[in-house]
Coordinates of C-alpha atoms in Angstrom, one line a residue:
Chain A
X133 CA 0.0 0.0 0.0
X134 CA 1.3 3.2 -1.4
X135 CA 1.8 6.0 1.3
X136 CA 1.6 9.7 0.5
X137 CA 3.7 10.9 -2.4
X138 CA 4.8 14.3 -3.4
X139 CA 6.5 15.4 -6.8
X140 CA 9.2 16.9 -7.2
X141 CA 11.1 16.5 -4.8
X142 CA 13.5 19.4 -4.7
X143 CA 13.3 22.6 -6.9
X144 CA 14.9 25.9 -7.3
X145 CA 12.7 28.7 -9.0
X146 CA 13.5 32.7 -9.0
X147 CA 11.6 35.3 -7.4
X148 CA 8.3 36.2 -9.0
X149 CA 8.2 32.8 -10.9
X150 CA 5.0 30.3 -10.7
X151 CA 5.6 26.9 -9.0
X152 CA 3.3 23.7 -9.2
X153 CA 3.8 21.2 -6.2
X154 CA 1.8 17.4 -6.5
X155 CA 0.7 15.0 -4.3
X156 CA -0.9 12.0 -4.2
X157 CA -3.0 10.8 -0.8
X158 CA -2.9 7.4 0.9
X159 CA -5.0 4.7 -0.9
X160 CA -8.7 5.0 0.3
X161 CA -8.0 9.2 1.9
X162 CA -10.1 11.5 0.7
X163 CA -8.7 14.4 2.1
X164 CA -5.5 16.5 1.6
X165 CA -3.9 19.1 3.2
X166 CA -0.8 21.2 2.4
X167 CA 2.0 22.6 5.3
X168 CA 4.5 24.8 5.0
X169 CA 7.6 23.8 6.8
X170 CA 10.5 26.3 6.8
X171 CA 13.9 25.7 8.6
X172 CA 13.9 24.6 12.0
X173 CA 10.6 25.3 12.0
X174 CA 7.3 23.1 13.1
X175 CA 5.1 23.0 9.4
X176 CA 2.2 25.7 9.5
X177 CA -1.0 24.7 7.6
X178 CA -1.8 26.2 4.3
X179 CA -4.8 24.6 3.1
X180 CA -6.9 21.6 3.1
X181 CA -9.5 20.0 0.5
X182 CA -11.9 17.3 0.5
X183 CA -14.8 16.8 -2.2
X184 CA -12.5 18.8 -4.8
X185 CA -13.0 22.2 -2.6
X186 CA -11.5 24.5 -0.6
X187 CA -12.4 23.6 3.2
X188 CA -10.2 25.4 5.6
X189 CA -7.7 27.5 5.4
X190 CA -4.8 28.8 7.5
X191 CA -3.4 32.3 7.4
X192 CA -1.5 32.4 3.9
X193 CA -2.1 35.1 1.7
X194 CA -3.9 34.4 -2.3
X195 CA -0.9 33.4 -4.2
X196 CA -0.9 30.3 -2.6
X197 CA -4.1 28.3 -4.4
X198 CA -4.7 24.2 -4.5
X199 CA -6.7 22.1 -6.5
X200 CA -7.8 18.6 -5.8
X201 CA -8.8 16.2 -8.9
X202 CA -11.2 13.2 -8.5
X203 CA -9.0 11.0 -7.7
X204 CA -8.6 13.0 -4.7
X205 CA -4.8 13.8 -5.8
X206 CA -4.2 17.4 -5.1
X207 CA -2.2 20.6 -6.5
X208 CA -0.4 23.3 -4.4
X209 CA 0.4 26.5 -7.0
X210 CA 2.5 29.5 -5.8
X211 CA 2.4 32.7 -7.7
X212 CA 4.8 35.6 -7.3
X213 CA 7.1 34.4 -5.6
X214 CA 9.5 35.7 -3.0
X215 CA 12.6 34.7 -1.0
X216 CA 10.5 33.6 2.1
X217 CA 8.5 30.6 -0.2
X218 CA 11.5 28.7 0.4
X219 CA 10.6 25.9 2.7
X220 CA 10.0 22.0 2.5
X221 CA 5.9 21.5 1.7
X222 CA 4.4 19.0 3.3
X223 CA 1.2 17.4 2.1
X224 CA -0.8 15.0 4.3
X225 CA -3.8 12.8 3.5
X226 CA -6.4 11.6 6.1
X227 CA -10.3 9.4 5.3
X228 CA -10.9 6.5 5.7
X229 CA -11.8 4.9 8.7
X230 CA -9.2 6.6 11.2
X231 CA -10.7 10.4 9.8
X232 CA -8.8 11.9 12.7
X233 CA -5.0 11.2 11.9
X234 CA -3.0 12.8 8.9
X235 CA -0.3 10.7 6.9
X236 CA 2.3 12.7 5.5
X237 CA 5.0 12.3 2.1
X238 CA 8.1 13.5 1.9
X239 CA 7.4 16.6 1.2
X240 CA 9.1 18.8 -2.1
X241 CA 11.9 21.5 -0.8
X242 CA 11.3 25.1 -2.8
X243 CA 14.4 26.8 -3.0
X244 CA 13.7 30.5 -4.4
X245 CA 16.4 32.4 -5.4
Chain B
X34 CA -6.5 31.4 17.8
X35 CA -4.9 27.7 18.6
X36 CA -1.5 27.3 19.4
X37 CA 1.3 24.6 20.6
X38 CA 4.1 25.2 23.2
X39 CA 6.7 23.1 23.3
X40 CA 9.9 23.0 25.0
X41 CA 13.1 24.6 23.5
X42 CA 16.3 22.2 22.2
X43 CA 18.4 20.5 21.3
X44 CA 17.5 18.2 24.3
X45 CA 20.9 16.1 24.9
X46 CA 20.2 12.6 27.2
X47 CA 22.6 9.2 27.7
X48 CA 21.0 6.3 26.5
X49 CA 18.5 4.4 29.0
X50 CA 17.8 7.7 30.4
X51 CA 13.8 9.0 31.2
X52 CA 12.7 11.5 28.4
X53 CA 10.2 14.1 29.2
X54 CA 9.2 17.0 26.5
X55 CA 6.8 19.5 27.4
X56 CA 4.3 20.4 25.9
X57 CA 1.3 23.0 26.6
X58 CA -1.4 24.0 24.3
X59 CA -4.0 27.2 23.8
X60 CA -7.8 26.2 22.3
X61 CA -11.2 26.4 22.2
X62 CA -13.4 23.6 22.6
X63 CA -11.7 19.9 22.8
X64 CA -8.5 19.9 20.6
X65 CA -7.3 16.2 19.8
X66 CA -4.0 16.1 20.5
X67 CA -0.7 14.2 18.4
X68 CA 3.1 13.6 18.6
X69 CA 4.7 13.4 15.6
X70 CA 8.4 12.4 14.8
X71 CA 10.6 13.6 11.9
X72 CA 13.6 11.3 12.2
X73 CA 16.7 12.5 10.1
X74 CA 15.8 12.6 6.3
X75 CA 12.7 11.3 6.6
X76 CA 9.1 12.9 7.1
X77 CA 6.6 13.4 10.0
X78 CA 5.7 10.1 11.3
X79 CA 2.9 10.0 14.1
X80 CA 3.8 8.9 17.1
X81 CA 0.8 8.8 19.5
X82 CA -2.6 10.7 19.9
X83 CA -5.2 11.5 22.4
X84 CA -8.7 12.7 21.3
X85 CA -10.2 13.8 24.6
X86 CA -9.2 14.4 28.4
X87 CA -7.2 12.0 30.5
X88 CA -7.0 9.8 27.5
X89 CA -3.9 7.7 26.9
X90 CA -1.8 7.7 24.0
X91 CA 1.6 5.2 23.5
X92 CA 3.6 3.9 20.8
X93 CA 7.3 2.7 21.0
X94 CA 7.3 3.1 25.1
X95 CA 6.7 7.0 24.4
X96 CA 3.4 7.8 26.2
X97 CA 1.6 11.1 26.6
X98 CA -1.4 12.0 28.3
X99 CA -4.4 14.2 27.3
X100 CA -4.3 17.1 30.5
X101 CA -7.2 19.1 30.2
X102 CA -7.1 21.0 33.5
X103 CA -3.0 22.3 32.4
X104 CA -3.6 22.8 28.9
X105 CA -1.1 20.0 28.4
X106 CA 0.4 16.8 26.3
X107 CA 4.1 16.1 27.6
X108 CA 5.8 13.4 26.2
X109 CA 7.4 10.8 28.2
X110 CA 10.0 7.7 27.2
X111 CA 11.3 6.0 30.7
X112 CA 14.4 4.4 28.5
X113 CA 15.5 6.0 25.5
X114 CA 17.7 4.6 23.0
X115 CA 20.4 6.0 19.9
X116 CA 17.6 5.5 17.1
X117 CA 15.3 8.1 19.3
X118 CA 17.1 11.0 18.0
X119 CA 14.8 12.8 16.1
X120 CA 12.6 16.1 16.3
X121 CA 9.7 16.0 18.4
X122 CA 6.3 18.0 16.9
X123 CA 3.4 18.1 19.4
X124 CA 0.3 19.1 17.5
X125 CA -3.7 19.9 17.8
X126 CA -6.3 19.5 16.0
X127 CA -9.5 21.3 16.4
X128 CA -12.4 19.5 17.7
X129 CA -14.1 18.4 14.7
X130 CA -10.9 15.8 14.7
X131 CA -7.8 15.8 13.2
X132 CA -9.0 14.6 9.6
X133 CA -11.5 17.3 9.1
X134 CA -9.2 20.8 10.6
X135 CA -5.8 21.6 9.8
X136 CA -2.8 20.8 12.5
X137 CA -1.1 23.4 14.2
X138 CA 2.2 22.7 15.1
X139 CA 4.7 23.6 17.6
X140 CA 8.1 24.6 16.6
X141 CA 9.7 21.0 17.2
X142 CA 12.3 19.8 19.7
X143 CA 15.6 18.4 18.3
X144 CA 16.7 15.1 20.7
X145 CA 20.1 13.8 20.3
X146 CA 20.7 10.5 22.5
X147 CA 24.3 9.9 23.1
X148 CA 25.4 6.1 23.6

């Protein structure tokens, strides 16, 4: 059984370029959420979606927008970005019969330069 | 709005010594609560969890438990071994449960366990 998986998993983009970030959930999860982890840091929640919609949101401004497909795999996109995007993302899948524990990947490290 | 205390690092110990991390949280309603692990080049691995006051959770003789009346979630190992260095996250969820509201994380405590 395939755990969380994220794609890519490193990559270097320049400030005010557009980055796409993957992830596929746990078999039989339904939801996905995405953190942002920066250095030495604890990961701070971005977004999360179930049923292919937006459902919560933490405090991260509009250029950071998902997607999630029916399959239930999901997209992160930053726009614009700046110096202080660099971090390790973090998505994490929960469903299923345990609904109240996340499974996270490996996450994809964003280096902006 | 939520948040997650936890105690500063690195946290140095000798092996077979008793582990305690603190951990203290800020919430409204009843927050489930989780330890997760990030062990060195790998990703956040849950550890334990308690979903509701003076429950229990263990895994890998680390135990925490769910303190209501101090706001609080320490973790506890009465042994410790080399492989338990690692970064510690204590976490919360809101009270919905942690599948349906987003985690909010303390910053992490770094453990180093010398032989």
């Amino acid at each position: 059984d395939a755990g969380v998986t994220q794609s890519p998993t490193h990559l270097i983009k320049t400030r005010g370029q557009q980055v796409t970030l993957r992830c596929s959930p746990k078999s039989g999860h339904d939801t996905v959420s995405w953190y942002q982890q920066a250095l030495g840091q604890g990961p701070q929640f971005i977004f999360q979606y179930y049923e292919e919609e937006e459902r919560q949101r933490g405090n991260f401004p509009d250029r950071f927008s998902g997607h999630q497909f029916p399959n239930y795999s999901s997209e992160l996109n930053v726009n614009a970005l700046l110096l202080g995007d660099s971090a390790l993302y973090l998505c994490a899948s929960s469903g299923g019969t345990i609904y109240n524990e996340q499974f996270f990947g490996p996450g994809t490290r964003l280096t902006v330069l | 709005g939520d948040s997650v205390t936890q105690m500063e690092g690195p946290v140095t110990l000798s092996e077979e010594a008793f582990l305690t991390i603190n951990c203290t949280y800020t919430a409204t309603g009843y927050p489930s609560l989780f330890w997760y692990v990030q062990y060195p080049g790998e990703g956040l691995q849950l550890l334990l969890k308690a979903t509701k006051a003076d429950d229990k959770g263990s895994n890998k003789g680390f135990e925490a438990t769910y303190r209501k009346e101090t706001t609080s979630f320490h973790l506890e190992k009465g042994s410790v071994q080399v492989s338990d260095s690692a970064v510690y996250f204590c976490a919360l969820s809101g009270d919905s449960g942690g599948g349906a509201d987003g985690l909010t994380f303390g910053k992490g405590t770094h453990l180093i366990i010398q032989p």
